Amino acid sequence: MHVTLLTRLAKWYMQFDDDEKQKLIEEVHAVVTVRDAKHTNFVEFRNFKIIYRRYAGLYFCICVDVTDNNLAYLEGIHNFVEVLNEYFHNVCELDLVFNFYKVYTVVDEMFLAGEIRETSQTKVLKQLLMLQSLE
Amino acid sequence: MPAPIRLRELIRTIRTARTQAEEREMIQKECAAIRSSFREEDNTYRCRNVAKLLYMHMLGYPAHFGQLECLKLIASQKFTDKRIGYLGAMLLLDERQDVHLLMTNCIKNDLNHSTQYVQGLALCTLGCMGSSEMCRDLAGEVEKLLKTSNSYLRKKAALCAVHVIRKVPELMEMFLPATKNLLSEKNHGVLHTSVVLLTEMCERSPDMLTHFRKNEKLVPQLVRILKNLIMSGYSPEHDVSGISDPFLQVRILRLLRILGKSDDDSSEAMNDILAQVATNTETSKNVGNAILYETVLTIMDIKSESGLRVLAINILGRFLLNNDKNIRYVALTSLLKTVQTDHNAVQRHRSTIVDCLKDLDVSIKRRAMELSFALVNGNNIRGMMKELLYFLDSCDPEFKADCASGVFLAAEKYAPSKRWHIDTIMRVLTTAGSYVRDDSVPNLIQLITNSVEMHAYTVQRLYKALLDDISQQPLVQVASWCIGEYGDLLVSGQCEEEEPIQVTEDEVLDVLEGLLVSNLSTPVTRGYSLTAIMKLSTRFSSVNRIKKVVSIYGSSIDVELQQRAVEYNALFKKYDHMRPALLERMPIMEKTATNGPTEIVQTNGETESSDSKHMPSIAQPANQANDLLDLLGGHDVGPVIQTALPTKPASAGGELLDLLGDLSLSGGPAPSPTPSVTISQPPFLLDGLSSQPLFNDTAAGIPPMTAYNKNGLKIEFTFERSNPNPNISVITIHASNTTEADMTDFVFQAAVPKTFQLQLLSPSSNVVPALNQGNITQVIRVLNPQKQQLRMRIKLTYTYKGAPVQDLAEVNNFPPQSWQ
C-alpha cells in the first residue's frame, strides 16, 4: 500500500463484498499511516491485529488473528520482500505496478489459505523461474 | 479491429493521466474496447484483455463483466491463459456469485492434470476462494494429492485442506488417514504445511486432539523434529539470520502448545525440549525473539513445572529491557496474561514495568498501566502510587479516565491509612479532575463519610482546593457536598491533622454562591451547591442570607434548580419545625456487600469491593435495576448500563429528599426528573422488611404459576405475602432446565408498571443444570400500594451450548390472591 492510499496489491483470504473491501482498505490505511517510527509494528484493528512494516514508500500489512505470533509474521513480511527483491533484481515500486500478476504469483507461492506456505527463499525462486519459463 | 494494446502500454498510459477525470476517461475507453473484443470471441487476445481488466479492477473500477471470460481462460489449454484466468477468478469472483460453481469442473480436471504447475494453480485457487460446495465436491481430489510423493504439490494440498476444513468442518475425518505419514517428510515446506494442517484439525475438534495425543504419538515426533532443527548445522535453504527455519520452529511450538494444554503426559514430554529451546536460542535478532516468544506462550499454557515457568517469566523480563519496542510490547502483553497465575514472579520485574510507563508509544503505555494496576499490592502501594500519580499528570487524556478509576480502586483496596487515602483522592481530583468518571463522585462521598475522624481535615483541604480552582466539576461537586455537611467543622477550625485555617461563615457562603453563578459550573454542580447552602442553614447562624439566596433561585430558569429552591423555600416557610431534622448530618452510608436496599450510591455497581464474594450480586442488581428502566420504557435517561449517568450526581444531592421518605413537599412539581426514585429503593420497602425473615408463614393459599416455559427453560413463580405490610408480595422464582445442556450465565430481570415497586434479590447461582438436576431460585419483592393487577415483563439472558440467548416475555396471569 502506497503512502497516499494507492493499493498496489491486495490479497483476501476471507469473503467480503467489494465495498466492504474498499472500506477495510481505507480503515487500515488510516490506522497505519499515522503511526511513525516510534510506534510498534502491531496495531489492534477490530478483532484482529495488523502487522505492518514500511519499506521506502510502501507499507506491507498483514492482518491476522489476535492469537498469532506477531514477531513471526513480521519475519514473514521480511522474507516476502527479500524474495521480491531477488526475483525482480532490486525491486522498486514500478516493478510491482507493471508486473502485478507476477507479484500475485509470488504471493501465492509463499502464502496459501491465509497461512505461510513456503519459507525457503531459494525454493520459491526456483519455482518462480520455472513458471516463468512456461510463458 | 486493431489488436488491443498490450498491458504495459495500458499501464503506462494510465499513469500519465494527470487527473482523476482523465484517468477515468482512458479507462472507460479501454473498457469499451475490451468489451467489444470479448463479444467477438477472440481467443488470441483474450488473455491480454483480461490482464488489463484485472489491472483496472485493482485500481478500483468495476470489472465484473470479465468474469465469464476468466472461466473461458481457465478452460483453455495454454498455461498463460490458465494463470491469468485463475488470477482473475481469485480477484473477481467470490462465493456469492453463482458463476464460481462453473469453475468446479475446470478445477477438477486441472487437479488431475499432468503438469504439476497446473495442478498447483488449481489447488491455489481452491485454497483461496473455494466455497463450501466446491470444497465438498473437490475434497476427494485434494486428499488424493495429499498423498502424492511430489512435495511441491503436497504443500499446496495440505494448505488447501486447511481451507476445506475451515469451510466444511465435517470433512475433517476424510483427511485423517492422509496425515499419518505427513510428519515423516524431510522436506521442510511439507513439514511446515502439515504442521499447520494438524494445528487446524486439533483446534477445530477436541476429538481429533485426543486422537492425536494418544494414538499417533504426535508429541514425541514433534519433539524429535524440533530437536533436529536446533541441533543440526547450518542449512542455507531455510536459514534466517543464523537460525534454521524459524517459521517451522514457531509452528511446531504452537502445535505443542495445543497438544499439551491440560494434559500432563504431553506436557512432561515437552518440558526438556522447551527448556532447551529457551536457553539455546539467540536473542540478538528479531527471529530469535520470535521463537522465544512462542516458547514462552507455550510454557504458560501447558502444565509445565514451576522452574520452567520462572524461566519463561525471566525471558519476558529480559524482553522488557530490550531496545526494540515491538519486543517490549509483546512482553507486556504476555505478562498481563500471566500476572494472574504467576503473580510473584512478575513482581520481580515491577520496576521495569513502571519504567515503561514513560515510553513514547501509546500501546506500550496502556499495557504498562494495566499491568501496573494488576501488580499493586499492600507492600508496594506507596511507591507505585507515586509513580502512577506522576503518570496521571503527564499522560494523554484518553488514559486519564482509566487511570483515575484504577487509582481509586487500588487506593481503596490497599490504603495504608485514611489520611493517605484522602490525600491520594485529592491529588487525583485536582490533577485529572475533569476526566474522573461521574459515578466515582458518589463513591468518593461515601468514602469520606466513612472516615469519620478525617472529616475536618477533608473539608478543610477541599475548601482550599475550591478556592484555587473551580473548573473541575467532580472536585467541585465533592467539595460542595462536604462543605454542606461539615461546614460547621470548617468554621470552628477544629482540624487536628493540619494547621486549621480561619474561615468565617460568610466566606464559605461566598464561595458556594460563587459556584452558583459561575459559568464554569454545570447544572449538576449548581444543584450540589444549592443543596449545600441549604444544609448550612442548620449549621450556620446566618440564616437570613441563606433564605435570600434560596428565594432568588426560586425563579431560576433551570428547572432542577428552581424546583430545589422552591422546595427549600417551602421548608423555611411552612415546615420550619422540620428543618433541623431534615437537614441533619447524613448517616454513614455502608457499602453493602449483599443486595442492600440502603445503597443509593451503589446503583452503578462498580467493581469496587471486588474482593467480596458477593461481587456478582452487586453487579447484578445494578444491572437489573438499570435494565429495568429499559424494560419499562419511556424514561428520559439514555442507555444506562455501567456508564456515567448524567443525572446521577444530581440524585446524590436530591437524595436528602428521597432518603427521608415521601414527604410531600408542597409547591414542588412531581418528583425530580431523575427516575432514580424507582432505583433507589425508597425506605418504606425497607421499613417493612429490613429485619424480617424472608419467607413468611402466611399466604399458604396462593397457588404457584408457571411464568415462562420455552426452549426447555421453565420458570415458576411461588408467592408469599409479608406480614407487616400487606402491600408487599414476595415472589420466588424457580428456574429449571429440561434440555441436556447446561444454561450458564443465567440472568433474570423483571420490570413492572410504574405504579408498582420491584426489588430483586440475588439469585442462588447463575447456572441452570441440565435435565432438571437442579434449579436456580431468586426472590422478588413487589410493592403494590394501589392494589392494581400485577403485570410483569421479564427478560432472560443465558448462554446455551456456547451461544448467547435472550428472550423477553410478558407475565399477565398472576393469581388474584397475589395482589389483592
PDB file of C-alpha atoms in Angstrom, chain B residues 230-358:
ATOM      1  CA  ILE B 230      18.099 -26.916  16.670  1.00  0.00           C
ATOM      2  CA  MET B 231      20.960 -29.309  16.685  1.00  0.00           C
ATOM      3  CA  SER B 232      21.624 -29.584  13.013  1.00  0.00           C
ATOM      4  CA  GLY B 233      24.139 -27.328  11.480  1.00  0.00           C
ATOM      5  CA  TYR B 234      23.778 -24.597   9.046  1.00  0.00           C
ATOM      6  CA  SER B 235      21.193 -25.238   6.379  1.00  0.00           C
ATOM      7  CA  PRO B 236      21.338 -22.482   3.782  1.00  0.00           C
ATOM      8  CA  GLU B 237      17.920 -23.039   2.380  1.00  0.00           C
ATOM      9  CA  HIS B 238      15.863 -22.328   5.413  1.00  0.00           C
ATOM     10  CA  ASP B 239      18.181 -20.215   7.326  1.00  0.00           C
ATOM     11  CA  VAL B 240      17.098 -16.813   8.537  1.00  0.00           C
ATOM     12  CA  SER B 241      19.859 -14.838  10.250  1.00  0.00           C
ATOM     13  CA  GLY B 242      21.538 -17.884  11.583  1.00  0.00           C
ATOM     14  CA  ILE B 243      18.569 -19.787  12.881  1.00  0.00           C
ATOM     15  CA  SER B 244      17.346 -22.729  10.905  1.00  0.00           C
ATOM     16  CA  ASP B 245      13.808 -22.424   9.732  1.00  0.00           C
ATOM     17  CA  PRO B 246      12.330 -20.301  12.464  1.00  0.00           C
ATOM     18  CA  PHE B 247       8.877 -20.467  10.903  1.00  0.00           C
ATOM     19  CA  LEU B 248       8.784 -24.198  11.283  1.00  0.00           C
ATOM     20  CA  GLN B 249      10.018 -23.950  14.844  1.00  0.00           C
ATOM     21  CA  VAL B 250       7.346 -21.483  15.723  1.00  0.00           C
ATOM     22  CA  ARG B 251       4.644 -23.616  14.174  1.00  0.00           C
ATOM     23  CA  ILE B 252       5.773 -26.733  15.961  1.00  0.00           C
ATOM     24  CA  LEU B 253       5.824 -24.877  19.249  1.00  0.00           C
ATOM     25  CA  ARG B 254       2.302 -23.737  18.621  1.00  0.00           C
ATOM     26  CA  LEU B 255       1.105 -27.241  17.908  1.00  0.00           C
ATOM     27  CA  LEU B 256       2.861 -28.463  21.024  1.00  0.00           C
ATOM     28  CA  ARG B 257       1.013 -25.845  22.963  1.00  0.00           C
ATOM     29  CA  ILE B 258      -2.319 -27.094  21.775  1.00  0.00           C
ATOM     30  CA  LEU B 259      -1.392 -30.682  22.435  1.00  0.00           C
ATOM     31  CA  GLY B 260      -0.031 -30.009  25.867  1.00  0.00           C
ATOM     32  CA  LYS B 261      -2.836 -27.884  27.204  1.00  0.00           C
ATOM     33  CA  SER B 262      -4.341 -29.507  30.279  1.00  0.00           C
ATOM     34  CA  ASP B 263      -2.625 -32.773  29.566  1.00  0.00           C
ATOM     35  CA  ASP B 264       0.045 -33.886  31.970  1.00  0.00           C
ATOM     36  CA  ASP B 265       1.747 -36.574  29.954  1.00  0.00           C
ATOM     37  CA  SER B 266       2.276 -34.499  26.884  1.00  0.00           C
ATOM     38  CA  SER B 267       3.422 -31.587  28.949  1.00  0.00           C
ATOM     39  CA  GLU B 268       6.042 -33.689  30.642  1.00  0.00           C
ATOM     40  CA  ALA B 269       7.365 -34.925  27.378  1.00  0.00           C
ATOM     41  CA  MET B 270       7.779 -31.382  26.218  1.00  0.00           C
ATOM     42  CA  ASN B 271       9.485 -29.918  29.226  1.00  0.00           C
ATOM     43  CA  ASP B 272      13.014 -30.714  28.202  1.00  0.00           C
ATOM     44  CA  ILE B 273      12.799 -29.505  24.685  1.00  0.00           C
ATOM     45  CA  LEU B 274      11.150 -26.289  25.757  1.00  0.00           C
ATOM     46  CA  ALA B 275      13.887 -25.613  28.227  1.00  0.00           C
ATOM     47  CA  GLN B 276      16.424 -26.330  25.549  1.00  0.00           C
ATOM     48  CA  VAL B 277      14.879 -24.005  23.041  1.00  0.00           C
ATOM     49  CA  ALA B 278      14.514 -21.318  25.638  1.00  0.00           C
ATOM     50  CA  THR B 279      18.137 -21.365  26.617  1.00  0.00           C
ATOM     51  CA  ASN B 280      19.814 -22.020  23.302  1.00  0.00           C
ATOM     52  CA  THR B 281      18.138 -19.560  21.032  1.00  0.00           C
ATOM     53  CA  GLU B 282      19.993 -16.442  20.167  1.00  0.00           C
ATOM     54  CA  THR B 283      18.246 -13.314  21.153  1.00  0.00           C
ATOM     55  CA  SER B 284      20.131 -10.706  19.238  1.00  0.00           C
ATOM     56  CA  LYS B 285      17.825 -10.716  16.260  1.00  0.00           C
ATOM     57  CA  ASN B 286      14.088 -10.469  15.948  1.00  0.00           C
ATOM     58  CA  VAL B 287      13.925 -14.024  14.695  1.00  0.00           C
ATOM     59  CA  GLY B 288      15.313 -15.474  17.856  1.00  0.00           C
ATOM     60  CA  ASN B 289      12.923 -13.405  19.869  1.00  0.00           C
ATOM     61  CA  ALA B 290      10.015 -14.637  17.819  1.00  0.00           C
ATOM     62  CA  ILE B 291      10.883 -18.188  18.712  1.00  0.00           C
ATOM     63  CA  LEU B 292      11.409 -17.333  22.352  1.00  0.00           C
ATOM     64  CA  TYR B 293       8.078 -15.574  22.475  1.00  0.00           C
ATOM     65  CA  GLU B 294       6.287 -18.594  21.118  1.00  0.00           C
ATOM     66  CA  THR B 295       8.138 -20.777  23.603  1.00  0.00           C
ATOM     67  CA  VAL B 296       7.058 -18.582  26.463  1.00  0.00           C
ATOM     68  CA  LEU B 297       3.446 -18.726  25.346  1.00  0.00           C
ATOM     69  CA  THR B 298       3.660 -22.481  25.179  1.00  0.00           C
ATOM     70  CA  ILE B 299       5.218 -22.797  28.604  1.00  0.00           C
ATOM     71  CA  MET B 300       2.495 -20.665  30.064  1.00  0.00           C
ATOM     72  CA  ASP B 301      -0.302 -22.662  28.551  1.00  0.00           C
ATOM     73  CA  ILE B 302       0.722 -26.212  29.264  1.00  0.00           C
ATOM     74  CA  LYS B 303       1.147 -27.759  32.643  1.00  0.00           C
ATOM     75  CA  SER B 304       4.782 -27.067  32.990  1.00  0.00           C
ATOM     76  CA  GLU B 305       6.821 -27.305  36.146  1.00  0.00           C
ATOM     77  CA  SER B 306       7.404 -24.149  38.092  1.00  0.00           C
ATOM     78  CA  GLY B 307      11.095 -23.877  37.249  1.00  0.00           C
ATOM     79  CA  LEU B 308      10.165 -23.652  33.628  1.00  0.00           C
ATOM     80  CA  ARG B 309       7.579 -21.016  34.309  1.00  0.00           C
ATOM     81  CA  VAL B 310      10.050 -18.891  36.179  1.00  0.00           C
ATOM     82  CA  LEU B 311      12.388 -19.246  33.243  1.00  0.00           C
ATOM     83  CA  ALA B 312       9.634 -18.057  30.943  1.00  0.00           C
ATOM     84  CA  ILE B 313       8.903 -15.007  33.042  1.00  0.00           C
ATOM     85  CA  ASN B 314      12.549 -14.161  33.194  1.00  0.00           C
ATOM     86  CA  ILE B 315      12.699 -14.272  29.454  1.00  0.00           C
ATOM     87  CA  LEU B 316       9.805 -11.864  29.350  1.00  0.00           C
ATOM     88  CA  GLY B 317      11.611  -9.668  31.819  1.00  0.00           C
ATOM     89  CA  ARG B 318      14.619  -9.642  29.534  1.00  0.00           C
ATOM     90  CA  PHE B 319      12.374  -8.673  26.675  1.00  0.00           C
ATOM     91  CA  LEU B 320      11.283  -5.676  28.631  1.00  0.00           C
ATOM     92  CA  LEU B 321      14.797  -4.378  28.725  1.00  0.00           C
ATOM     93  CA  ASN B 322      15.230  -4.761  25.008  1.00  0.00           C
ATOM     94  CA  ASN B 323      15.593  -1.675  22.898  1.00  0.00           C
ATOM     95  CA  ASP B 324      13.139  -2.776  20.307  1.00  0.00           C
ATOM     96  CA  LYS B 325       9.725  -1.512  21.228  1.00  0.00           C
ATOM     97  CA  ASN B 326       7.987  -4.349  19.410  1.00  0.00           C
ATOM     98  CA  ILE B 327       9.519  -6.794  21.767  1.00  0.00           C
ATOM     99  CA  ARG B 328       8.651  -4.739  24.780  1.00  0.00           C
ATOM    100  CA  TYR B 329       5.075  -4.533  23.656  1.00  0.00           C
ATOM    101  CA  VAL B 330       4.881  -8.247  23.133  1.00  0.00           C
ATOM    102  CA  ALA B 331       6.384  -8.873  26.557  1.00  0.00           C
ATOM    103  CA  LEU B 332       3.951  -6.565  28.303  1.00  0.00           C
ATOM    104  CA  THR B 333       1.003  -8.226  26.635  1.00  0.00           C
ATOM    105  CA  SER B 334       2.094 -11.677  27.715  1.00  0.00           C
ATOM    106  CA  LEU B 335       2.901 -10.547  31.232  1.00  0.00           C
ATOM    107  CA  LEU B 336      -0.580  -9.178  31.528  1.00  0.00           C
ATOM    108  CA  LYS B 337      -1.922 -12.613  30.742  1.00  0.00           C
ATOM    109  CA  THR B 338       0.284 -14.365  33.228  1.00  0.00           C
ATOM    110  CA  VAL B 339       0.056 -11.968  36.119  1.00  0.00           C
ATOM    111  CA  GLN B 340      -2.985 -13.722  37.485  1.00  0.00           C
ATOM    112  CA  THR B 341      -1.288 -17.053  37.824  1.00  0.00           C
ATOM    113  CA  ASP B 342       2.326 -16.228  38.498  1.00  0.00           C
ATOM    114  CA  HIS B 343       1.977 -13.095  40.457  1.00  0.00           C
ATOM    115  CA  ASN B 344       5.175 -13.289  42.460  1.00  0.00           C
ATOM    116  CA  ALA B 345       7.408 -13.943  39.537  1.00  0.00           C
ATOM    117  CA  VAL B 346       6.063 -10.930  37.724  1.00  0.00           C
ATOM    118  CA  GLN B 347       6.529  -8.725  40.772  1.00  0.00           C
ATOM    119  CA  ARG B 348      10.237  -9.023  40.367  1.00  0.00           C
ATOM    120  CA  HIS B 349      10.047  -7.055  37.161  1.00  0.00           C
ATOM    121  CA  ARG B 350       7.894  -4.372  38.588  1.00  0.00           C
ATOM    122  CA  SER B 351      10.428  -1.582  38.294  1.00  0.00           C
ATOM    123  CA  THR B 352      10.972  -2.221  34.595  1.00  0.00           C
ATOM    124  CA  ILE B 353       7.270  -2.214  34.017  1.00  0.00           C
ATOM    125  CA  VAL B 354       6.911   1.051  35.813  1.00  0.00           C
ATOM    126  CA  ASP B 355       9.631   2.495  33.620  1.00  0.00           C
ATOM    127  CA  CYS B 356       7.626   1.504  30.593  1.00  0.00           C
ATOM    128  CA  LEU B 357       5.004   3.958  31.716  1.00  0.00           C
ATOM    129  CA  LYS B 358       7.279   6.641  30.420  1.00  0.00           C
TER     130      LYS B 358
END
